[in-house]
Short mmCIF file of C-alpha atoms in Angstrom, two decimals:
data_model
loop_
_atom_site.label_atom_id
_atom_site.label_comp_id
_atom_site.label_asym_id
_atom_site.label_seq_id
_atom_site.Cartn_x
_atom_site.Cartn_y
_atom_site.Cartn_z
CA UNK A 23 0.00 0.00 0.00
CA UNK A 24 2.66 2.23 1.02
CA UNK A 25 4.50 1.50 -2.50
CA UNK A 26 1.34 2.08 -4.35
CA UNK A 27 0.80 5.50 -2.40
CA UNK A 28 3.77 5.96 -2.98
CA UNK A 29 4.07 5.91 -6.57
CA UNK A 30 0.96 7.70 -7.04
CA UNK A 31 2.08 10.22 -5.51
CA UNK A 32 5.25 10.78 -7.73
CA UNK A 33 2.69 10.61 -10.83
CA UNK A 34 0.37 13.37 -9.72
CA UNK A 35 3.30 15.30 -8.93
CA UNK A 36 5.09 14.14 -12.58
CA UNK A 37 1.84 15.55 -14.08
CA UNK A 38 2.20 19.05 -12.56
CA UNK A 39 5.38 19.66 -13.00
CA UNK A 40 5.38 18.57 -16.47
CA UNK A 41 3.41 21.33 -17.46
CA UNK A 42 5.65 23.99 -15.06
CA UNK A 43 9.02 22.72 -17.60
CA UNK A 44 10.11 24.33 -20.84
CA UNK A 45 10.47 22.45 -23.62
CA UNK A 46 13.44 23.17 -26.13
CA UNK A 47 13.46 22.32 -29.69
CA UNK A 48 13.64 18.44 -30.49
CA UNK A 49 16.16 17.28 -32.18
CA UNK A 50 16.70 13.40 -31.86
CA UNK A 51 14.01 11.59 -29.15
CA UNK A 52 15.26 9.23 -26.94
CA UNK A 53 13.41 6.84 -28.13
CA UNK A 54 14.75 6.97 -31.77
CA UNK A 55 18.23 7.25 -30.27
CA UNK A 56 17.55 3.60 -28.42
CA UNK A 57 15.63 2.11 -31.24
CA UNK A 58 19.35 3.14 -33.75
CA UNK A 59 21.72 1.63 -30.70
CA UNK A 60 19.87 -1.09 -31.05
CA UNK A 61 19.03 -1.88 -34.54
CA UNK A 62 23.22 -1.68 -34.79
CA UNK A 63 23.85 -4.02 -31.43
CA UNK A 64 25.77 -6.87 -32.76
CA UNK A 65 24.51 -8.93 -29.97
CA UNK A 66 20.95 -8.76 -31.23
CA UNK A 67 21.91 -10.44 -34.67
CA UNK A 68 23.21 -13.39 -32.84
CA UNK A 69 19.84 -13.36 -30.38
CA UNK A 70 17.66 -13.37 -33.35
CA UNK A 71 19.83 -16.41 -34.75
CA UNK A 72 19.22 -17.99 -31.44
CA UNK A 73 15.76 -17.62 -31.19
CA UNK A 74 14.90 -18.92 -34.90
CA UNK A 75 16.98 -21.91 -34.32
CA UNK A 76 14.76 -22.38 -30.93
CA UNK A 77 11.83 -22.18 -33.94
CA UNK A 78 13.10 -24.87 -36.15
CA UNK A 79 14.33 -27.22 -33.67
CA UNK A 80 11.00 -27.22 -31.89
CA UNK A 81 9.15 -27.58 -35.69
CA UNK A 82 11.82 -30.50 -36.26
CA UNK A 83 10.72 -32.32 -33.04
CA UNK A 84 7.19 -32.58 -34.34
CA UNK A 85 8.62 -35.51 -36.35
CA UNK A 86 7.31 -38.78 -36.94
CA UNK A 87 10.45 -40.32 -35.51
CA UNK A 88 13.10 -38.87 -32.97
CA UNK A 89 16.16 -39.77 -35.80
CA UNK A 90 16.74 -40.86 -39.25
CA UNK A 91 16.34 -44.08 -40.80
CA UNK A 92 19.35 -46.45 -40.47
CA UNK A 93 20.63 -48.82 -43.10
CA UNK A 94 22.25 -51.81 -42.84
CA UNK A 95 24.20 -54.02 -45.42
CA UNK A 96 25.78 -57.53 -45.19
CA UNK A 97 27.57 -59.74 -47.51
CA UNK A 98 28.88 -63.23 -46.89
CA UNK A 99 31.07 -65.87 -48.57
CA UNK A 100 32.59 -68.86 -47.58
CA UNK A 101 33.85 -70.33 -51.31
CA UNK A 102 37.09 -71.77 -51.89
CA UNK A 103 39.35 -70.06 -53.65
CA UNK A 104 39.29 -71.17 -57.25
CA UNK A 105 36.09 -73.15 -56.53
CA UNK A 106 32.51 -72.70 -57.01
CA UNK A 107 31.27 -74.90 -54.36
CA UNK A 108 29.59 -72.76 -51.15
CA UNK A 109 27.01 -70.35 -50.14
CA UNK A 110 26.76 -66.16 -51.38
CA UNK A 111 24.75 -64.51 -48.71
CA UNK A 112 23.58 -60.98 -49.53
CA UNK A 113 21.50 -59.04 -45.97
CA UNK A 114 20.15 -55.36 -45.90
CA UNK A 115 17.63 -53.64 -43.72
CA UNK A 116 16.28 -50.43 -43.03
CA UNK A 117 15.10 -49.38 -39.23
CA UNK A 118 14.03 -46.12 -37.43
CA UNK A 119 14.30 -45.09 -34.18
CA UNK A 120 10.99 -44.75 -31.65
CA UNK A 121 9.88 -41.93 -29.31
CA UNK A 122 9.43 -43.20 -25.93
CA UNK A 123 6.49 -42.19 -24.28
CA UNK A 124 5.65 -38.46 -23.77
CA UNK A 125 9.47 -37.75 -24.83
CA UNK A 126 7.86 -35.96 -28.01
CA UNK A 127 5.90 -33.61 -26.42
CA UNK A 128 8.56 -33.29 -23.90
CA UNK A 129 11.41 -32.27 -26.62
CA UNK A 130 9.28 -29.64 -28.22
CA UNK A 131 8.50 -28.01 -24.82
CA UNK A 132 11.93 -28.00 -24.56
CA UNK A 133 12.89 -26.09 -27.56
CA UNK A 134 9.95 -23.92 -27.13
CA UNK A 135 11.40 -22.90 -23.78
CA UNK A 136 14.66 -22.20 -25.41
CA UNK A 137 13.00 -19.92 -27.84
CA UNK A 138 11.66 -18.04 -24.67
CA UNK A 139 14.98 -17.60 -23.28
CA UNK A 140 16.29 -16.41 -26.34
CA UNK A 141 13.06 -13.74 -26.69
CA UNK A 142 13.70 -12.42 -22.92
CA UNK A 143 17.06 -12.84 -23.78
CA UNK A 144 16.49 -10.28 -26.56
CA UNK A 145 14.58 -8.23 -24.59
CA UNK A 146 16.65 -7.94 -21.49
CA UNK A 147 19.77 -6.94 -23.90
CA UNK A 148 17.81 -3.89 -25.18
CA UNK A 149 16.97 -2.92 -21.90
CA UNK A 150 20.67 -2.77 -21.39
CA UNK A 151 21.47 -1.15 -24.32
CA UNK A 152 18.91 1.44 -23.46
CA UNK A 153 20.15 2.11 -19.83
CA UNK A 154 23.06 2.32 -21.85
CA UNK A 155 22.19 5.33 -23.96
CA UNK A 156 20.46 6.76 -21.28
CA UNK A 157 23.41 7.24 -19.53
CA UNK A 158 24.83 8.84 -22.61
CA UNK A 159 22.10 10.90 -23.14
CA UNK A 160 22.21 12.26 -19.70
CA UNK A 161 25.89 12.95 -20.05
CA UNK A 162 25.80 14.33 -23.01
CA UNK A 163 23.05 17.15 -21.82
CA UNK A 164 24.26 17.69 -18.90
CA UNK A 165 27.78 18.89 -20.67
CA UNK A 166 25.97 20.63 -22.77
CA UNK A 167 23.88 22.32 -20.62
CA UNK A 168 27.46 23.16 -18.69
CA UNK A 169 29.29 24.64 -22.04
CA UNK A 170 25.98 26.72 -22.56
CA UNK A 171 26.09 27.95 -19.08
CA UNK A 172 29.62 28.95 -19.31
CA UNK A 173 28.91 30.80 -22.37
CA UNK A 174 26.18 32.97 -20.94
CA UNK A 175 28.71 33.57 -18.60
CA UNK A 176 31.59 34.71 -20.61
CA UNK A 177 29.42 37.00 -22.40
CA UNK A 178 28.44 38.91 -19.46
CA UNK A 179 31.39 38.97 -18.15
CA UNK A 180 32.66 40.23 -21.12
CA UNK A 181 30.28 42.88 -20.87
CA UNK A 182 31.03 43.58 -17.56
CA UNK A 183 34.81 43.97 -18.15
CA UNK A 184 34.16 46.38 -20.94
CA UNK A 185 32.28 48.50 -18.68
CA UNK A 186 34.42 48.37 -15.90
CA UNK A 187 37.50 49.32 -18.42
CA UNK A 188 35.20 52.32 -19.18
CA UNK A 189 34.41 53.51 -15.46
CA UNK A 190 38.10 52.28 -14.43
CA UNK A 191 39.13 55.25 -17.38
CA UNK A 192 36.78 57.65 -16.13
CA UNK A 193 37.97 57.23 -12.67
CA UNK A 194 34.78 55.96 -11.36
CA UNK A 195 35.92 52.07 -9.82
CA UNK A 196 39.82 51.75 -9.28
CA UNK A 197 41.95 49.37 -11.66
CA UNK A 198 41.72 46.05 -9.04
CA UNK A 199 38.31 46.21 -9.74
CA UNK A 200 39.08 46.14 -13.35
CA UNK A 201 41.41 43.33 -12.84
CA UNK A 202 38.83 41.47 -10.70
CA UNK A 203 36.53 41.13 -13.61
CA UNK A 204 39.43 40.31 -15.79
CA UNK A 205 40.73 37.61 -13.80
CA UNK A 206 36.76 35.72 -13.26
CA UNK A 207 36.89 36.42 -17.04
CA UNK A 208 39.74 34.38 -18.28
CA UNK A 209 38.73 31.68 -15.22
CA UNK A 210 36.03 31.50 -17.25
CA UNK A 211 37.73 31.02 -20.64
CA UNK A 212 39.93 28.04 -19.09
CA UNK A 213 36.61 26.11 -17.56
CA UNK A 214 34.86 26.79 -20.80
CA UNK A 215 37.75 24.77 -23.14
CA UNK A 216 37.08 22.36 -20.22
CA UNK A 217 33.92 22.16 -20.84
CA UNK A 218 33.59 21.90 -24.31
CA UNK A 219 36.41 19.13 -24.05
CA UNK A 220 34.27 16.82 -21.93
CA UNK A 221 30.61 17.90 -24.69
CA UNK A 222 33.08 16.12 -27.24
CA UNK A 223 34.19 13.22 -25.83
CA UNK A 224 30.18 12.53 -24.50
CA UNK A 225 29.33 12.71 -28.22
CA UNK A 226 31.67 10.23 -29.19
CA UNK A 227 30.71 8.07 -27.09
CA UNK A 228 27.33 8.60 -28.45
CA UNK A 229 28.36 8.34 -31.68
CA UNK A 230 29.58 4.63 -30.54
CA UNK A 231 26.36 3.64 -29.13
CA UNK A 232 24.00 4.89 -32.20
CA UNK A 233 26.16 5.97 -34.84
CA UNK A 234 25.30 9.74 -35.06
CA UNK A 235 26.71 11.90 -32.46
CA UNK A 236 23.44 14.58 -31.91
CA UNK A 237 22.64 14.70 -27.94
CA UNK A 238 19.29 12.68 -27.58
CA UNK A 239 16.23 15.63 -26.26
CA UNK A 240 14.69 14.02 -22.96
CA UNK A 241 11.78 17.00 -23.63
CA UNK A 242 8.89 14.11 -24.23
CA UNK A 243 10.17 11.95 -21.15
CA UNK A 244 7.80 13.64 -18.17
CA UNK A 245 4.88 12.26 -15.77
CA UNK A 246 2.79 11.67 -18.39
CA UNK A 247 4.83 9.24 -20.43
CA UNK A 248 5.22 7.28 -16.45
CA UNK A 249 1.64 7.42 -15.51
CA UNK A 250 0.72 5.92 -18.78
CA UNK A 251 3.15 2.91 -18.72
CA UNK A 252 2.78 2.14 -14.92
CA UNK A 253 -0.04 3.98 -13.24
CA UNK A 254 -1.14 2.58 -10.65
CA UNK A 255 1.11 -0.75 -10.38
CA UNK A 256 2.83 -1.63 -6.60
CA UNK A 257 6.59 -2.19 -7.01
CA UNK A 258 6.32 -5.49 -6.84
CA UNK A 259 4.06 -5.57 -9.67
CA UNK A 260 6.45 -3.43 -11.75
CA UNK A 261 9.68 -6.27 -10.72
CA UNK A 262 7.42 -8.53 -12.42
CA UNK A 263 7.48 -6.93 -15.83
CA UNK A 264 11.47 -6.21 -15.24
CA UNK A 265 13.47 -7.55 -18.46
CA UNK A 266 16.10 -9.04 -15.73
CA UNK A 267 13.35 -10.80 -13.94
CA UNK A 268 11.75 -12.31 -17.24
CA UNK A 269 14.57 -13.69 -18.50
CA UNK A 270 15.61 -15.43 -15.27
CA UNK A 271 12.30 -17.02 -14.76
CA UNK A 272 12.76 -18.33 -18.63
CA UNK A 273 15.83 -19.54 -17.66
CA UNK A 274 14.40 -21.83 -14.63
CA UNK A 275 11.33 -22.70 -17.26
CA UNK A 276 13.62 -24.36 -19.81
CA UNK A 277 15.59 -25.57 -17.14
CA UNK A 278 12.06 -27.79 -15.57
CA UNK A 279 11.47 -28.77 -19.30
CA UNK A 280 15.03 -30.28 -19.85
CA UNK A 281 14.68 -32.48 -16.29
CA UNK A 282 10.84 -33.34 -18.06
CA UNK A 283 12.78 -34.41 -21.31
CA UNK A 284 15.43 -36.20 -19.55
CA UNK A 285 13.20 -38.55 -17.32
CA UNK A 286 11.07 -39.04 -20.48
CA UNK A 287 14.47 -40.37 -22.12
CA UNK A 288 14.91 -43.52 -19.27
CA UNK A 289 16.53 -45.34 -22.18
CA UNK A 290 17.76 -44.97 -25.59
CA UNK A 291 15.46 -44.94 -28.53
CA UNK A 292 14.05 -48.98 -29.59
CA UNK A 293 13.95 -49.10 -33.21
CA UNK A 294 12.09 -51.28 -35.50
CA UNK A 295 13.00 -52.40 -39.20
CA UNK A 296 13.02 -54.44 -41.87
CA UNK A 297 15.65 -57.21 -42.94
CA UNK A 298 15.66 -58.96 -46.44
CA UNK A 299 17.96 -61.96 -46.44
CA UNK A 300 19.41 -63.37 -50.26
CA UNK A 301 21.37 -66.20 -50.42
CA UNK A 302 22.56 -68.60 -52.82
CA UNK A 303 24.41 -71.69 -53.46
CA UNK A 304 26.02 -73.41 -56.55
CA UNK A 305 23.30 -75.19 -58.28
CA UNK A 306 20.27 -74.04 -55.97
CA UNK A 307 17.91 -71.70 -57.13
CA UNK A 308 18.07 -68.12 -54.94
CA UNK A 309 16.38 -68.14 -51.28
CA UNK A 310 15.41 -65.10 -50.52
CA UNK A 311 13.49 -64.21 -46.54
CA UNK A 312 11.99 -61.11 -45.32
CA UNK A 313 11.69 -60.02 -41.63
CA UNK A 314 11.12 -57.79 -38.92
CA UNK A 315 13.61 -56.47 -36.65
CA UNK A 316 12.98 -54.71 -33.22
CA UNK A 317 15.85 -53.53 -31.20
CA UNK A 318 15.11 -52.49 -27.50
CA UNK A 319 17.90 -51.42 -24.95
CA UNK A 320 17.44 -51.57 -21.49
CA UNK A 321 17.41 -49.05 -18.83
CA UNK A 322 20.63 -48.62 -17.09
CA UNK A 323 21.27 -46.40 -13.89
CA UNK A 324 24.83 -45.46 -15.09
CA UNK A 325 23.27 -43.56 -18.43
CA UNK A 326 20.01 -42.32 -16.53
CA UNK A 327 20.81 -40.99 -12.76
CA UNK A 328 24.17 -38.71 -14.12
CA UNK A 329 21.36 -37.14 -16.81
CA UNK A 330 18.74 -36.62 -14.09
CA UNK A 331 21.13 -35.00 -11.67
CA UNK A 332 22.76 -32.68 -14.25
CA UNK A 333 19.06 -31.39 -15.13
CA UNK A 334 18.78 -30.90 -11.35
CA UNK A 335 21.69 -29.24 -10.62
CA UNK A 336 20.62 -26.99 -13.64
CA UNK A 337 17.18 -26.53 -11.87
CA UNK A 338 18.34 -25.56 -8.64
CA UNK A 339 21.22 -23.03 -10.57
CA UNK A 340 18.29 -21.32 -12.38
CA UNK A 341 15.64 -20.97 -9.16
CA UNK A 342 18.68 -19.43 -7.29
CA UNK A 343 19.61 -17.11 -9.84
CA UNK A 344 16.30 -16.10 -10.55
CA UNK A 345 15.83 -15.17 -6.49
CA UNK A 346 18.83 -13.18 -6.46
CA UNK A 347 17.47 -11.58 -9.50
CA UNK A 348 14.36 -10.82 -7.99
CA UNK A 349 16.10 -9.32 -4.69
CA UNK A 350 18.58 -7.11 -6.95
CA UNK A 351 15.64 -5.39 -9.25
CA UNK A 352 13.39 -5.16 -6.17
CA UNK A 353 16.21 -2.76 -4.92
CA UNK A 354 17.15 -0.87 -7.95
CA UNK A 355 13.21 -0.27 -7.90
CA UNK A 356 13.47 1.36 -4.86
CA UNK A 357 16.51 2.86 -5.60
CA UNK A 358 14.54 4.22 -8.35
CA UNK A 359 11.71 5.70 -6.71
CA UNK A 360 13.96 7.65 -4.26
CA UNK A 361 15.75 8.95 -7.14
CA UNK A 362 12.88 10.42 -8.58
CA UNK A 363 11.45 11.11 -5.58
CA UNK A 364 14.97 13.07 -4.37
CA UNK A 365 14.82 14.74 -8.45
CA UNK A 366 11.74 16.30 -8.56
CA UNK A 367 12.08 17.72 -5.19
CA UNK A 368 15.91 18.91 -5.79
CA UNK A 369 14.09 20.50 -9.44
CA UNK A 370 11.49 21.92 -6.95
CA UNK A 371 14.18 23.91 -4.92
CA UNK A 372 16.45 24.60 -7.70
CA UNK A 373 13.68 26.72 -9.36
CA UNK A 374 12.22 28.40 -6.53
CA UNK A 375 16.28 29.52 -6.23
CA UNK A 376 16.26 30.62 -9.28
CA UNK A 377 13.90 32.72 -9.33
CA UNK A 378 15.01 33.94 -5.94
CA UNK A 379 17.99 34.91 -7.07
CA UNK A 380 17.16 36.31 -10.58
CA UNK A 381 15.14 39.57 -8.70
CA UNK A 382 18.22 39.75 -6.64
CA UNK A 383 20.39 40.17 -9.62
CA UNK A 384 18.30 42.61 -11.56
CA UNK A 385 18.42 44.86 -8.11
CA UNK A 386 22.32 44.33 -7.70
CA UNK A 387 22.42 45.54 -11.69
CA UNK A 388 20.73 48.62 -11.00
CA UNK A 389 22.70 49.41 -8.22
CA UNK A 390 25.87 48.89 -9.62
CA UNK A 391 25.00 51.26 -12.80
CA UNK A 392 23.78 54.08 -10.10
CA UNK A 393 27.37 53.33 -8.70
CA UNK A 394 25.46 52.29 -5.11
CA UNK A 395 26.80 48.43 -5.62
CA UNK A 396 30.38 47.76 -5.86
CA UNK A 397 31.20 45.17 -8.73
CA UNK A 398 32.27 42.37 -7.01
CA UNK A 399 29.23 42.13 -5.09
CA UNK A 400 26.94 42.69 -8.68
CA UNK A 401 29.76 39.89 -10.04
CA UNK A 402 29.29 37.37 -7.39
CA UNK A 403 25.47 37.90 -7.86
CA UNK A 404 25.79 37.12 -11.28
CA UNK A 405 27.89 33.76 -10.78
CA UNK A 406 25.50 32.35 -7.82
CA UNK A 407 22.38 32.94 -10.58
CA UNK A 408 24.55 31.17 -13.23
CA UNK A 409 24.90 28.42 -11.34
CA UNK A 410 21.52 28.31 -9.93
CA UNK A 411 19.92 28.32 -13.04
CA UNK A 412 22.81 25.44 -14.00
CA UNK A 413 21.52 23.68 -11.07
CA UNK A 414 17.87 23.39 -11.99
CA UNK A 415 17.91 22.69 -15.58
CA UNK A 416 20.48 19.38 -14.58
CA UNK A 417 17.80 18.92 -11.71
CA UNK A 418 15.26 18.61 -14.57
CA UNK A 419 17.66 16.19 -16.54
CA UNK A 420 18.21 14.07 -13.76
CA UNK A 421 14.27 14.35 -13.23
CA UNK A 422 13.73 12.83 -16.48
CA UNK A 423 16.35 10.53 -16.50
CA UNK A 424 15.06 9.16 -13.31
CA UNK A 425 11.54 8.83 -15.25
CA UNK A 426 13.00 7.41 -18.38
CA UNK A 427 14.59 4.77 -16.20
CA UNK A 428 11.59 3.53 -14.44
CA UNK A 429 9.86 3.48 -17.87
CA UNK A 430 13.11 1.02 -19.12
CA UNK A 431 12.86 -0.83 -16.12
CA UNK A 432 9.53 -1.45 -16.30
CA UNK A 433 10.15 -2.88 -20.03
CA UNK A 434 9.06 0.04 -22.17
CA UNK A 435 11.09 2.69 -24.32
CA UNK A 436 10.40 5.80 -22.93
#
């Protein structure tokens, strides 16, 4: 219940602040950036592969027969050499092998449940590819968001430092005020190339991940986009639909049908078949005899128990990975929901700063024109806006990302 509230609660206040954000101009979604990491993964070629050949093996086991047919040939002679005088036998057959009971039906829930761990397979690999260039994305605004703050700063500092050489001329401010303004200037101009060293090297790496280095826009990723994909679900609900999760639980399926298949298999395969017999001796006509052959083997403890305990061992593997599983994305859940919980209050604060702030600087401006404010006062002003308005708009990036990585979690592209 307290989950449920819990989440709820983050929704209604995703919806409201959605509409409080400004959107910028999209360039490429998140989404489309996932779906083009993806749609390059090598990995998925070789999933798909997997999967298909889950396909035709279970469409193969809906054979007649578990095997081939077998041939067999004989020839005998036991003439003299240099005489005629003996018997020419000639023996083929052809058999098949036999399903045992149920061991049919057993081997094609087998390969279907290899075709199911190959599907949540596939789908647990895209989920980690799109964590993937989430993380990217995130990185990748954030620096940019960073160069563009540095730039607003530069130019008013360059304004301020042309002013300041004016008033320092004029007498008005002495010179180390001038050189105050200076020095934040270049400081400035060295965290800048900074700056715009790290926005290069997160587009690479996003150039890597989907082949075109533009900075994904997380605009469309708000409350809305969460509400609709998980509205009302408890967190334990939500585990259930975790990529991670699915795939385990596959895992410990096909493991169940490969003990079902092996106790079906007790023995090998009988077979049955048909023998034709030819033989011939000097001055006889030809005898020829036709027959049926039926090979069984026994049961035997030494083939059987070591096949029954490996599917067990595999069994108990799979049920214990898929707990551990369970406990893990249960906590990054929870993890989760703090995260947004912590974001969308941090993006609450940052703004209300902001704004704070902003009134303050606009009175600081006008005092330092009137000559009532001394410059390093207006300049510090100026920096603590800067990087208040910094702070909020990677508040609402981390608000998002925190969004877009319930939405992956949960098995959707946001």
């Amino acid at each position: 219940m307290v989950a449920r509230t819990a989440w709820r609660s983050l929704g209604v206040a995703a919806f409201v602040w959605g509409g409080v954000m400004a959107r910028p101009a999209m360039a490429v979604s998140l989404h489309q950036a996932i779906r083009d990491a993806w749609a390059q993964d090598p990995l998925r070629q070789s999933l798909m592969v997997d999967r298909q050949a889950a396909d035709n093996n279970a469409d193969a086991a809906r054979s007649w027969f578990p095997g081939g047919p077998i041939l067999s040939g004989q020839y005998y002679d036991d003439h003299a050499l240099g005489s005629n005088q003996g018997y020419t036998t000639y023996q083929t057959g052809v058999a098949v092998p036999l399903w045992l009971p149920g061991q049919r039906s057993a081997t094609i829930r087998q390969e279907q449940a290899g075709g199911g761990v190959a599907t949540a397979h596939l789908a647990m690999e895209r989920m980690v590819m799109a964590v993937r260039v989430l993380r990217a994305a995130l990185g990748g605004a954030t620096a940019r968001l960073n160069v563009q703050s540095l730039q607003d700063e530069r130019r008013a500092l360059v304004e301020i430092e042309s002013s300041a050489r004016h008033l320092m001329d004029a007498g008005e401010i002495s010179s180390s005020d001038h050189a105050a303004v200076a020095s934040d200037l270049e400081a400035v101009e060295g965290r800048l190339t900074e700056a715009r060293e790290r926005l290069a090297d997160e587009r690479a790496g996003l150039e890597e991940l989907t082949g075109q280095s533009d900075i994904p826009e997380l605009d469309e990723v708000d409350g809305h986009a969460l509400a609709a994909v998980r509205g009302g679900a408890t967190v334990e609900q939500a585990v259930d639909h975790d990529p991670r999760l699915r795939f385990a639980h596959a895992q410990v399926v096909a493991a169940r049908a490969s003990d079902d298949l092996a106790r079906r298999s007790f023995m090998p395969n009988p077979e049955v078949g048909v023998d034709a017999i030819h033989e011939k001796q000097y001055g006889s006509p030809w005898n020829t005899r036709v027959g049926v052959q039926l090979t069984v083997p026994l049961p035997s403890e030494a083939r059987n128990v070591p096949m029954r305990m490996k599917a067990v061992r595999e069994i108990a593997a799979a049920e214990r990975e898929e707990r551990q599983t369970r406990r893990a994305v249960r906590a990054d859940y929870s993890r989760a929901l703090a995260r947004l919980a912590a974001s969308l209050d941090i993006l609450r604060h940052a703004s209300g700063r902001d704004r704070v702030l902003a009134r303050r600087i606009e009175d600081l401006r006008k005092g330092w024109v009137t000559g009532e404010t001394p410059v390093i006062e207006y300049l510090r002003a100026r920096q603590a806006g800067l990087e208040a308005r910094l702070q909020q708009q990677t508040a609402s990036v981390e608000w998002r990302g925190a969004i877009a990585q319930m939405m992956i979690m949960a098995g959707e592209t946001p």
